[in-house]
Amino acid sequence: MGSMMQLQQSFRGPEFAHSSIDVEGPFANINRDDWDAALASLLQVTPLFSHSLWSNTVRCFIISTDETQPEVDILVRNYSPKLQRVCETMGYFFQVVNFSVENERPLKDVRKWEIEKSSLVILLLHLTLPGFLLEDCEEAFLRNPEEKPQLIYHRKEDGRVSSVSVQQLIERITYMNKAKMIDHIGGVEEGAYEIYNCVEKIIKQDILGCEMTELEGKELDSKEESTAPEEEVFGDVLWDAHDEQEQMEAFQQASNSACELGFEKYFERLNDLVTAPAPIPPLLVSGGPGSGKSLLLSKWIQLQQRHSPNTLILYHFVGRPMSTSSESALIIKRLTLKLMQHSWLVSPLTLDPAKLLEEFPRWLEKLSARHQGSIIIVIDSIDQIQQAEKHMKWLIDPLPVNVRVIVSVNVETCPQAWRLWPTLHLDPLNSKDVKSLISAECNSANVKLTKEQEKKLERHCRSAATCNALYVTLLGKIIAHVGSTGNIDKTLEQCFQCQDTVSLYRLVLRSIQQSLQSDKEKGLLREILCVISVSHNGVSESELMELYPQLSSAVLASLVHSLHKMCLLTYGCGLLKFQHLQAWELVRLEYMEEGENTISAYRQKLVEYFTMQLSRDRVTWRSADELPWLFQQQSDKQKLRKCLLNLFVSQNLYKRGHFAELLSYWQLVGKDKSSMAAEYFDSLKEYEKSCEGEESMICLADLYETLGRFLKDLGLLSQAVAPLQRSLEIRETALDPDHPRVAQSLHQLAGVYVQWKKFGNAEQLYKQALEISESAYGAEHPRVARELDALATLYQKQNKYEQAEQLRKKSFKIRQKAARRKGSLCGFALLRQRALQLEELTLGKDTPDNARTLNELGVLYYLQNNLETAELFLKRSLEMRERVLGPNHPDCAQSLNNLAALYNEKKHYDKAEELYEKALDIRRRALAPDHPSLAYTVKHLAVLYKRMGKLDKAVPLYELAVEIRQKSFGPKHPSVATALVNLAVLYCQMKKQVEALPLYERALKIYEDSFGHMHPRVGETLKNLAVLSYEGGDFEKAAALYKRAMEIKEAETVLICGKATSRHSSSGDTFSLKSALSPHSFLEHGQR
């Protein structure tokens, strides 16, 4: 019984989170110390941001006059390639757009679109400013709500004065905003160089945020900073930012339509799925091509994010067949990593495609148990995944209780076995929705249809193919396009000849062709569409301009504008790709009538382009994505093998987690894992002979390390040791035995010994890596935390639980501090830019929208740890809401709640109490008794009372929390058990053990029924019951309960330290950062 004594110190309950910012949508309940969660939430609201904020292209829009065209020509010819390389090294494209002065044909819409998309606008002036450029200047410099970087170059000349229009424009711009100015006296060559220097600095600091990484350098070699930043967050997990961005943009594009198309009835069905009792199979959303499935799902996801902020929604939009977004292993890896990110797990994750697919259900089971809310997985166009039925077998297995899955399919291509699932079929649009969709397009172009024209359209759009959402959208765009200048009746007659979407796309394409001025432009249009259609993932504008040197940026901008406006092309991760499959089909039918010969010719053009890139040592993510895939499509095994043995191509694919793709290429070549490993090793040995000098040796060490990690992931442990050992030797010689890169080698080598179960060797290597990292970076750097994590996992494998726990706690404190100090580079930049954008929007009069914007600003500044500014905006929001809506409106309760959370954070508990009480009073009167917003305020006020020692005032609120959860989820939901345990803990603190006992017993029963008898929640509740029995003098019962609790704890440790994650079977090392901490470490990320 001696070991029971520790239980007397305190009761462990899964406690409510202690503070929260409450806003509508995905910013709800973010902890300002948890930058990963903050960024993850930010990524869910990409529609709030303009294209330029998310674009993977650094776009420079140049406005110049005849007088300054020489500087532009020099800048584009001499310095644009250098800026391109700067951007390429960080995974971005670089594009300069400049409309020549003599090109005065009507391109106003195109220029405006380019200004909107641009990352940076540059204005070059000398003495005069033509009047037609003034509108561009005002659009770019005076109407700039996003505060995008701007640069004005003004070449002055002794004895000559600039015109009044130039002087006035410069005065207006400098008065209005913060454009950088270059006043240049001298030649055009020097002027162009000055512009280049300034642009390079703006790109590095203001657009790509490079200055933040320099703070971490501590005078290390600059190459140290080029290591993948994701390794600090995910340990050894390989993460591709491009894949993630592609998904964010796909979601953004899918939800672009302002029309709901009668989706309300479908929303109800989707909501029913979420609330239905488990277990429940996936819901199938089916419909014909272009019926609006993606739009429906994206709109519903937005609604869920707004109304159910505790729900974690993971989505994946599958693009064109055979594109990266349709590769099953990458989809599963991405979903697993998103789950890990939300659970704060740092864990090795297998990259073997077969194991990844096999283990996903176990990960889902384990990670869903950690999440205190529902998890919804949405996969759009799942039937486009290669061998969908085979690779998505996990869908057939019973899902965890809090997980729901929704998949969309085309009716014709849905696998037979899935047709038995509950199905939501999208009906053709009714006449009201057709009219609404066409009216929306016409109104946007100020086009008015006659009653007769409307009747004709209504009669035409009655078949299944012609009342399809995409067909009707295209129809509306065609009418709107010709409405202001052309003959609508004639256009309608042409449209009525088109009985399906592909034929309507053909009409669109031919109208674009007819609008072009010359055969040269028509030929370029064909080339652009064909080369995009045969690529793996699309083609960037900068690549198109290199492929076709005769293509000017102005012509390309004009073509892309027309193709984008008419739903043929869109952007994804900086690449031009087809907006819909039917557009891709049309290009194949229209331009590739000769079939494989034409396709092969265009593929060969891309092969030659990317091969030339490799020959110039330009191995980018693009050449690694496209070239091996193109050889695979051509079945050219010899060239594919040669391409794969370009070590930098394979390294690029592997480091971005494209493991399955790499293996599939080698399988086509006919090599098994061992012979592939031998080929790589021989190739590296050969490459080593040509390496001279420190730089090339460092590069060689990186290649050896990548090969070692690759072989370890393949399970070839004995073969992995040699390249990792060689990487270590090179780094110790070329750099220094105490250099951080040596620590990296030691860490990777230790990982192999862990898998080999040679724990003594691994411990020694991890300790050396830890010592080097502490010496190089200081004791509180994330890389030190990484070594502590690794050692903790190792100790747990050896049953050294106390040592492991100490290291884990130390590691977490480091990570939390680092997050607070630095935040996420990307997240901070986005939050800062979004805040500036919103401030611009709040300068108008009092409106509910402006009040909501002020509230969001308060949240954004809170996330940036700027509590004083956050308080200012939250107060302004409250005051405006009280003026506009009245003091008892629910929106006022939101502002009160947020201010209370802020004061709670600042430890001004009396102020927080007063505001929470006001918010609670309003919400009790205005909202339903089970409304989530009421639950938030009840929860946070209850915890505040408890912290202030006002336990009697806390009890009724904890009881109300139980009541709300029972109404929301039913009496047997795990969330109810959590509320019961929290109430029981409170009773125990008040020495009311008799009242606490039945609450614990009921919670235990719910946890056992929901999660099984070996779940950690069951163990925690048993432990608390053991304390009650011990204090009541029933030592025998206490010992029995404590023994059961310890058995569960040990079983959990085996899961966490051993293999992945199932009550039945497992594989993969993992531990939770979160579980090692007190419940107060996160806001709203603990129990709810």
Short mmCIF file of C-alpha atoms in Angstrom, two decimals, residues 80 193 269 298 322 341 348 373 506 509 620 638 692 733 918 980 1030:
data_model
loop_
_atom_site.label_atom_id
_atom_site.label_comp_id
_atom_site.label_asym_id
_atom_site.label_seq_id
_atom_site.Cartn_x
_atom_site.Cartn_y
_atom_site.Cartn_z
CA SER A 80 15.18 38.20 -63.38
CA TYR A 193 20.86 47.19 -60.53
CA ARG A 269 -28.61 14.89 -44.36
CA SER A 298 -16.78 22.66 -49.24
CA MET A 322 -2.74 10.22 -62.19
CA GLN A 341 -0.54 17.71 -35.84
CA PRO A 348 8.09 8.15 -36.48
CA GLY A 373 -14.79 16.07 -30.22
CA ARG A 506 -15.73 23.45 -76.94
CA LEU A 509 -12.64 27.49 -76.35
CA THR A 620 13.83 21.65 -58.10
CA GLN A 638 16.38 3.16 -69.31
CA GLU A 692 36.29 18.24 -54.06
CA THR A 733 36.03 15.57 -41.19
CA LYS A 918 -22.59 39.16 -18.11
CA LEU A 980 -19.14 14.06 -14.58
CA TYR A 1030 -8.34 4.61 0.23
#
